PDB file of C-alpha atoms in Angstrom:
ATOM      1  CA  MET A  30       0.000   0.000   0.000  1.00  0.00           C
ATOM      2  CA  LYS A  31       1.384   3.383  -0.955  1.00  0.00           C
ATOM      3  CA  ARG A  32       2.408   5.845   1.722  1.00  0.00           C
ATOM      4  CA  HIS A  33      -0.097   8.542   0.777  1.00  0.00           C
ATOM      5  CA  ASN A  34      -2.967   6.014   0.882  1.00  0.00           C
ATOM      6  CA  ILE A  35      -2.080   5.029   4.414  1.00  0.00           C
ATOM      7  CA  ILE A  36      -1.891   8.674   5.460  1.00  0.00           C
ATOM      8  CA  GLY A  37      -5.318   9.339   4.041  1.00  0.00           C
ATOM      9  CA  ARG A  38      -6.842   6.331   5.749  1.00  0.00           C
ATOM     10  CA  PHE A  39      -5.634   7.373   9.174  1.00  0.00           C
ATOM     11  CA  THR A  40      -6.323  11.108   8.918  1.00  0.00           C
ATOM     12  CA  ALA A  41      -9.478  10.890  11.043  1.00  0.00           C
ATOM     13  CA  ILE A  42      -7.632   9.080  13.828  1.00  0.00           C
ATOM     14  CA  ALA A  43      -4.613  11.308  13.595  1.00  0.00           C
ATOM     15  CA  THR A  44      -6.357  14.374  14.912  1.00  0.00           C
ATOM     16  CA  LEU A  45      -7.414  12.499  18.052  1.00  0.00           C
ATOM     17  CA  SER A  46      -4.227  10.725  19.087  1.00  0.00           C
ATOM     18  CA  LEU A  47      -1.534  13.323  19.799  1.00  0.00           C
ATOM     19  CA  GLY A  48      -0.915  12.118  23.310  1.00  0.00           C
ATOM     20  CA  LEU A  49      -1.269   8.416  22.521  1.00  0.00           C
ATOM     21  CA  LEU A  50       1.699   7.948  20.230  1.00  0.00           C
ATOM     22  CA  VAL A  51       4.504   9.086  22.478  1.00  0.00           C
ATOM     23  CA  GLY A  52       4.471   5.886  24.522  1.00  0.00           C
ATOM     24  CA  PRO A  53       2.901   4.587  27.747  1.00  0.00           C
ATOM     25  CA  GLY A  54       2.900   6.988  30.645  1.00  0.00           C
ATOM     26  CA  THR A  55       3.958   9.979  28.540  1.00  0.00           C
ATOM     27  CA  ALA A  56       1.794  13.077  28.286  1.00  0.00           C
ATOM     28  CA  PHE A  57       2.408  16.346  26.545  1.00  0.00           C
ATOM     29  CA  ALA A  58       2.393  19.276  28.931  1.00  0.00           C
ATOM     30  CA  HIS A  59       1.331  22.494  27.242  1.00  0.00           C
ATOM     31  CA  CYS A  60      -1.133  24.343  29.421  1.00  0.00           C
ATOM     32  CA  ASP A  61       1.421  24.557  32.215  1.00  0.00           C
ATOM     33  CA  THR A  62       3.885  26.623  30.178  1.00  0.00           C
ATOM     34  CA  LEU A  63       4.229  30.395  30.336  1.00  0.00           C
ATOM     35  CA  ASP A  64       3.438  30.653  26.640  1.00  0.00           C
ATOM     36  CA  GLY A  65       0.577  28.162  26.760  1.00  0.00           C
ATOM     37  CA  PRO A  66      -3.067  29.066  26.104  1.00  0.00           C
ATOM     38  CA  VAL A  67      -4.112  29.193  29.765  1.00  0.00           C
ATOM     39  CA  VAL A  68      -1.500  31.769  30.788  1.00  0.00           C
ATOM     40  CA  ALA A  69      -2.146  33.695  27.568  1.00  0.00           C
ATOM     41  CA  ALA A  70      -5.821  33.894  28.513  1.00  0.00           C
ATOM     42  CA  ALA A  71      -4.874  34.960  32.043  1.00  0.00           C
ATOM     43  CA  ARG A  72      -2.685  37.803  30.778  1.00  0.00           C
ATOM     44  CA  LYS A  73      -5.456  39.094  28.549  1.00  0.00           C
ATOM     45  CA  ALA A  74      -8.060  38.711  31.305  1.00  0.00           C
ATOM     46  CA  LEU A  75      -5.976  40.761  33.731  1.00  0.00           C
ATOM     47  CA  ASP A  76      -5.143  43.428  31.170  1.00  0.00           C
ATOM     48  CA  THR A  77      -8.803  43.834  30.176  1.00  0.00           C
ATOM     49  CA  ASN A  78     -10.275  43.121  33.611  1.00  0.00           C
ATOM     50  CA  ASN A  79     -12.460  40.373  32.130  1.00  0.00           C
ATOM     51  CA  VAL A  80     -12.469  37.208  34.256  1.00  0.00           C
ATOM     52  CA  ASN A  81     -14.655  35.389  31.726  1.00  0.00           C
ATOM     53  CA  LEU A  82     -11.601  34.921  29.532  1.00  0.00           C
ATOM     54  CA  VAL A  83     -10.127  32.475  32.053  1.00  0.00           C
ATOM     55  CA  LEU A  84     -13.297  30.831  33.325  1.00  0.00           C
ATOM     56  CA  VAL A  85     -13.481  28.853  30.080  1.00  0.00           C
ATOM     57  CA  TRP A  86     -10.309  27.004  31.177  1.00  0.00           C
ATOM     58  CA  VAL A  87     -11.746  25.678  34.455  1.00  0.00           C
ATOM     59  CA  GLN A  88     -14.750  23.657  35.473  1.00  0.00           C
ATOM     60  CA  LYS A  89     -17.902  25.400  36.617  1.00  0.00           C
ATOM     61  CA  LYS A  90     -17.396  24.264  40.213  1.00  0.00           C
ATOM     62  CA  ASP A  91     -14.166  26.282  40.302  1.00  0.00           C
ATOM     63  CA  ASP A  92     -15.703  29.559  39.070  1.00  0.00           C
ATOM     64  CA  ALA A  93     -16.079  31.099  42.525  1.00  0.00           C
ATOM     65  CA  ASP A  94     -12.488  30.322  43.508  1.00  0.00           C
ATOM     66  CA  ILE A  95     -11.094  31.781  40.287  1.00  0.00           C
ATOM     67  CA  ARG A  96     -13.260  34.889  40.540  1.00  0.00           C
ATOM     68  CA  LYS A  97     -12.051  35.533  44.105  1.00  0.00           C
ATOM     69  CA  GLN A  98      -8.387  35.103  43.155  1.00  0.00           C
ATOM     70  CA  PHE A  99      -8.883  37.258  40.070  1.00  0.00           C
ATOM     71  CA  GLU A 100     -10.327  40.119  42.141  1.00  0.00           C
ATOM     72  CA  LYS A 101      -7.440  39.947  44.621  1.00  0.00           C
ATOM     73  CA  THR A 102      -4.909  39.930  41.806  1.00  0.00           C
ATOM     74  CA  VAL A 103      -6.496  42.929  40.101  1.00  0.00           C
ATOM     75  CA  ALA A 104      -6.406  44.849  43.398  1.00  0.00           C
ATOM     76  CA  VAL A 105      -2.724  44.068  44.062  1.00  0.00           C
ATOM     77  CA  ARG A 106      -1.720  44.883  40.461  1.00  0.00           C
ATOM     78  CA  LYS A 107      -2.643  48.502  41.036  1.00  0.00           C
ATOM     79  CA  ALA A 108       0.499  48.874  43.163  1.00  0.00           C
ATOM     80  CA  GLY A 109       2.548  48.303  40.022  1.00  0.00           C
ATOM     81  CA  GLY A 110       6.170  47.200  39.819  1.00  0.00           C
ATOM     82  CA  GLN A 111       7.244  44.021  41.553  1.00  0.00           C
ATOM     83  CA  ALA A 112       3.912  43.703  43.357  1.00  0.00           C
ATOM     84  CA  LYS A 113       2.130  43.527  40.000  1.00  0.00           C
ATOM     85  CA  ASP A 114       4.533  40.908  38.649  1.00  0.00           C
ATOM     86  CA  LEU A 115       4.228  38.752  41.758  1.00  0.00           C
ATOM     87  CA  ALA A 116       0.441  39.033  41.751  1.00  0.00           C
ATOM     88  CA  ASP A 117       0.273  38.021  38.098  1.00  0.00           C
ATOM     89  CA  MET A 118       2.526  35.005  38.620  1.00  0.00           C
ATOM     90  CA  TYR A 119       0.512  33.892  41.635  1.00  0.00           C
ATOM     91  CA  PHE A 120      -2.663  34.051  39.576  1.00  0.00           C
ATOM     92  CA  PHE A 121      -1.055  32.159  36.680  1.00  0.00           C
ATOM     93  CA  GLU A 122       0.062  29.415  39.055  1.00  0.00           C
ATOM     94  CA  SER A 123      -3.349  29.116  40.706  1.00  0.00           C
ATOM     95  CA  LEU A 124      -5.250  29.105  37.425  1.00  0.00           C
ATOM     96  CA  VAL A 125      -3.051  26.501  35.767  1.00  0.00           C
ATOM     97  CA  ARG A 126      -3.096  24.280  38.852  1.00  0.00           C
ATOM     98  CA  ILE A 127      -6.901  24.343  38.993  1.00  0.00           C
ATOM     99  CA  HIS A 128      -7.125  23.802  35.242  1.00  0.00           C
ATOM    100  CA  ARG A 129      -4.909  20.720  35.342  1.00  0.00           C
ATOM    101  CA  THR A 130      -6.643  19.327  38.406  1.00  0.00           C
ATOM    102  CA  GLY A 131      -9.892  19.553  36.453  1.00  0.00           C
ATOM    103  CA  GLU A 132      -8.253  17.472  33.700  1.00  0.00           C
ATOM    104  CA  GLY A 133      -7.162  14.831  36.184  1.00  0.00           C
ATOM    105  CA  ALA A 134      -3.535  15.796  35.579  1.00  0.00           C
ATOM    106  CA  GLY A 135      -0.759  16.559  38.031  1.00  0.00           C
ATOM    107  CA  TYR A 136       0.786  19.974  38.483  1.00  0.00           C
ATOM    108  CA  THR A 137       4.464  20.561  39.185  1.00  0.00           C
ATOM    109  CA  GLY A 138       4.680  24.295  38.562  1.00  0.00           C
ATOM    110  CA  LEU A 139       4.780  26.573  35.537  1.00  0.00           C
ATOM    111  CA  LYS A 140       7.296  25.665  32.848  1.00  0.00           C
ATOM    112  CA  PRO A 141       9.389  28.223  30.909  1.00  0.00           C
ATOM    113  CA  ALA A 142       8.161  29.497  27.560  1.00  0.00           C
ATOM    114  CA  GLY A 143       9.366  27.776  24.421  1.00  0.00           C
ATOM    115  CA  LYS A 144       8.999  24.181  25.602  1.00  0.00           C
ATOM    116  CA  ILE A 145       6.149  23.061  23.355  1.00  0.00           C
ATOM    117  CA  GLU A 146       6.356  19.651  21.691  1.00  0.00           C
ATOM    118  CA  PRO A 147       5.970  19.420  17.887  1.00  0.00           C
ATOM    119  CA  PRO A 148       2.446  17.916  17.816  1.00  0.00           C
ATOM    120  CA  ILE A 149       1.076  20.506  20.227  1.00  0.00           C
ATOM    121  CA  ALA A 150       2.765  23.311  18.311  1.00  0.00           C
ATOM    122  CA  ALA A 151       1.186  21.950  15.120  1.00  0.00           C
ATOM    123  CA  ALA A 152      -2.218  21.767  16.793  1.00  0.00           C
ATOM    124  CA  ASP A 153      -1.916  25.385  17.949  1.00  0.00           C
ATOM    125  CA  LYS A 154      -0.844  26.435  14.470  1.00  0.00           C
ATOM    126  CA  SER A 155      -3.914  24.774  12.972  1.00  0.00           C
ATOM    127  CA  LEU A 156      -6.077  26.933  15.229  1.00  0.00           C
ATOM    128  CA  GLU A 157      -4.391  30.040  13.857  1.00  0.00           C
ATOM    129  CA  THR A 158      -4.503  28.993  10.211  1.00  0.00           C
ATOM    130  CA  GLY A 159      -7.762  27.061  10.182  1.00  0.00           C
ATOM    131  CA  LYS A 160      -5.980  24.241   8.350  1.00  0.00           C
ATOM    132  CA  LEU A 161      -5.969  20.709   9.749  1.00  0.00           C
ATOM    133  CA  GLU A 162      -3.901  19.006   7.033  1.00  0.00           C
ATOM    134  CA  PRO A 163      -0.425  19.641   8.559  1.00  0.00           C
ATOM    135  CA  VAL A 164      -1.545  18.151  11.886  1.00  0.00           C
ATOM    136  CA  ALA A 165      -3.132  15.121  10.235  1.00  0.00           C
ATOM    137  CA  LYS A 166      -0.017  14.550   8.153  1.00  0.00           C
ATOM    138  CA  LEU A 167       2.323  14.875  11.139  1.00  0.00           C
ATOM    139  CA  VAL A 168       0.446  12.349  13.261  1.00  0.00           C
ATOM    140  CA  SER A 169      -0.496  10.026  10.399  1.00  0.00           C
ATOM    141  CA  GLU A 170       3.139   9.641   9.368  1.00  0.00           C
ATOM    142  CA  ARG A 171       4.102   8.829  12.949  1.00  0.00           C
ATOM    143  CA  MET A 172       1.310   6.253  13.143  1.00  0.00           C
ATOM    144  CA  GLU A 173       2.372   4.702   9.857  1.00  0.00           C
ATOM    145  CA  ARG A 174       5.954   4.339  11.066  1.00  0.00           C
ATOM    146  CA  GLY A 175       4.720   2.706  14.253  1.00  0.00           C
ATOM    147  CA  LEU A 176       2.484   0.296  12.362  1.00  0.00           C
ATOM    148  CA  HIS A 177       5.266  -0.704   9.986  1.00  0.00           C
ATOM    149  CA  ARG A 178       7.764  -1.147  12.823  1.00  0.00           C
ATOM    150  CA  ASN A 179       5.476  -3.389  14.895  1.00  0.00           C
ATOM    151  CA  PHE A 180       4.147  -5.327  11.909  1.00  0.00           C
ATOM    152  CA  GLU A 181       7.569  -6.016  10.445  1.00  0.00           C
ATOM    153  CA  ASP A 182       8.955  -7.104  13.804  1.00  0.00           C
ATOM    154  CA  MET A 183       6.090  -9.568  14.189  1.00  0.00           C
ATOM    155  CA  MET A 184       6.439 -10.947  10.666  1.00  0.00           C
ATOM    156  CA  LYS A 185      10.193 -11.540  11.087  1.00  0.00           C
ATOM    157  CA  LYS A 186       9.451 -13.777  14.069  1.00  0.00           C
ATOM    158  CA  LYS A 187       6.359 -15.496  12.677  1.00  0.00           C
ATOM    159  CA  ASN A 188       7.937 -18.585  11.052  1.00  0.00           C
ATOM    160  CA  TYR A 189       9.790 -19.910  14.073  1.00  0.00           C
ATOM    161  CA  ASN A 190      10.645 -23.537  14.737  1.00  0.00           C
ATOM    162  CA  PRO A 191       7.791 -25.035  16.803  1.00  0.00           C
ATOM    163  CA  ASN A 192      10.376 -26.703  19.018  1.00  0.00           C
ATOM    164  CA  ASP A 193      12.173 -23.437  19.711  1.00  0.00           C
ATOM    165  CA  VAL A 194      10.220 -22.150  22.705  1.00  0.00           C
ATOM    166  CA  ALA A 195      12.351 -19.023  23.070  1.00  0.00           C
ATOM    167  CA  ALA A 196      11.687 -18.060  19.446  1.00  0.00           C
ATOM    168  CA  GLY A 197       8.008 -18.789  19.948  1.00  0.00           C
ATOM    169  CA  ARG A 198       7.883 -16.503  22.937  1.00  0.00           C
ATOM    170  CA  ALA A 199       9.623 -13.782  20.954  1.00  0.00           C
ATOM    171  CA  PHE A 200       6.924 -14.072  18.292  1.00  0.00           C
ATOM    172  CA  ALA A 201       4.154 -14.034  20.886  1.00  0.00           C
ATOM    173  CA  SER A 202       5.592 -10.898  22.441  1.00  0.00           C
ATOM    174  CA  ALA A 203       5.867  -9.185  19.037  1.00  0.00           C
ATOM    175  CA  TYR A 204       2.301 -10.221  18.207  1.00  0.00           C
ATOM    176  CA  VAL A 205       0.989  -8.742  21.459  1.00  0.00           C
ATOM    177  CA  GLU A 206       2.877  -5.481  20.877  1.00  0.00           C
ATOM    178  CA  TYR A 207       1.523  -5.201  17.342  1.00  0.00           C
ATOM    179  CA  THR A 208      -2.120  -5.954  18.166  1.00  0.00           C
ATOM    180  CA  HIS A 209      -2.116  -3.675  21.192  1.00  0.00           C
ATOM    181  CA  TYR A 210      -0.681  -0.851  19.094  1.00  0.00           C
ATOM    182  CA  VAL A 211      -3.427  -1.311  16.505  1.00  0.00           C
ATOM    183  CA  GLU A 212      -6.000  -1.439  19.286  1.00  0.00           C
ATOM    184  CA  ARG A 213      -4.759   1.806  20.819  1.00  0.00           C
ATOM    185  CA  LEU A 214      -4.961   3.543  17.454  1.00  0.00           C
ATOM    186  CA  TYR A 215      -8.469   2.236  16.919  1.00  0.00           C
ATOM    187  CA  ASP A 216      -9.637   3.304  20.373  1.00  0.00           C
ATOM    188  CA  ALA A 217      -8.164   6.760  19.824  1.00  0.00           C
ATOM    189  CA  GLY A 218     -10.708   7.257  17.063  1.00  0.00           C
ATOM    190  CA  GLU A 219     -13.559   7.176  19.589  1.00  0.00           C
ATOM    191  CA  THR A 220     -14.277  10.793  20.476  1.00  0.00           C
ATOM    192  CA  LEU A 221     -16.005  12.059  23.588  1.00  0.00           C
ATOM    193  CA  ALA A 222     -19.048  14.287  23.324  1.00  0.00           C
ATOM    194  CA  PRO A 223     -18.174  17.901  24.289  1.00  0.00           C
ATOM    195  CA  GLU A 224     -20.252  17.765  27.460  1.00  0.00           C
ATOM    196  CA  HIS A 225     -18.143  14.851  28.737  1.00  0.00           C
ATOM    197  CA  VAL A 226     -14.694  16.256  27.998  1.00  0.00           C
ATOM    198  CA  GLN A 227     -14.201  17.681  31.495  1.00  0.00           C
ATOM    199  CA  LYS A 228     -15.761  14.644  33.182  1.00  0.00           C
ATOM    200  CA  LYS A 229     -13.119  12.114  32.214  1.00  0.00           C
ATOM    201  CA  ALA A 230     -11.742  10.072  35.045  1.00  0.00           C
ATOM    202  CA  PRO A 231      -8.297  10.941  36.401  1.00  0.00           C
ATOM    203  CA  GLY A 232      -5.607   9.207  34.392  1.00  0.00           C
ATOM    204  CA  LEU A 233      -7.670   9.275  31.200  1.00  0.00           C
ATOM    205  CA  ALA A 234      -7.469  12.993  30.607  1.00  0.00           C
ATOM    206  CA  HIS A 235      -4.859  14.474  28.288  1.00  0.00           C
ATOM    207  CA  ALA A 236      -2.386  16.947  29.767  1.00  0.00           C
ATOM    208  CA  HIS A 237      -2.161  19.906  27.424  1.00  0.00           C
TER     209      HIS A 237
END
């Protein structure tokens, strides 16, 4: 099968599996960076005195807490100088922590700007340009490489000597890796309805 045909076939899955393909236990952190969308919204909210710009990044149950912290921050900012900078940073930290808790993700502090992984950067770019194709291509090509790698490893070990138990176990292991990889890709194509996005159980949520 030609490369471009495989890419086309997996385009629908590609847009849903950014966090899946980096390996077990790995999650892309984006919303906890100083140049991430949550802090960007916080900066704009503080500059325009519009708390609604950050409420969209937290769950409804956290509205009151965010509103209270926003009001305190706005009051302290009026002092200017270092007080303003410290107040802003405190608000950024609180907002991002609450946002990630709502996703079921851990929080270890704000990360420096400029540390955005390629797939997340591509996803952000698609929002700016309104074009999905570069994201689909990026993820589809990664999926294709993974499929080929697992499939070829399995096929190399398929025709083992029935009396060679070690070789048989190597094949079985390769088979399990291959089928589980395919299964993960398939499951990634199952989207959640918008109203359930913030209700995912801890451990199942993506860390942005």
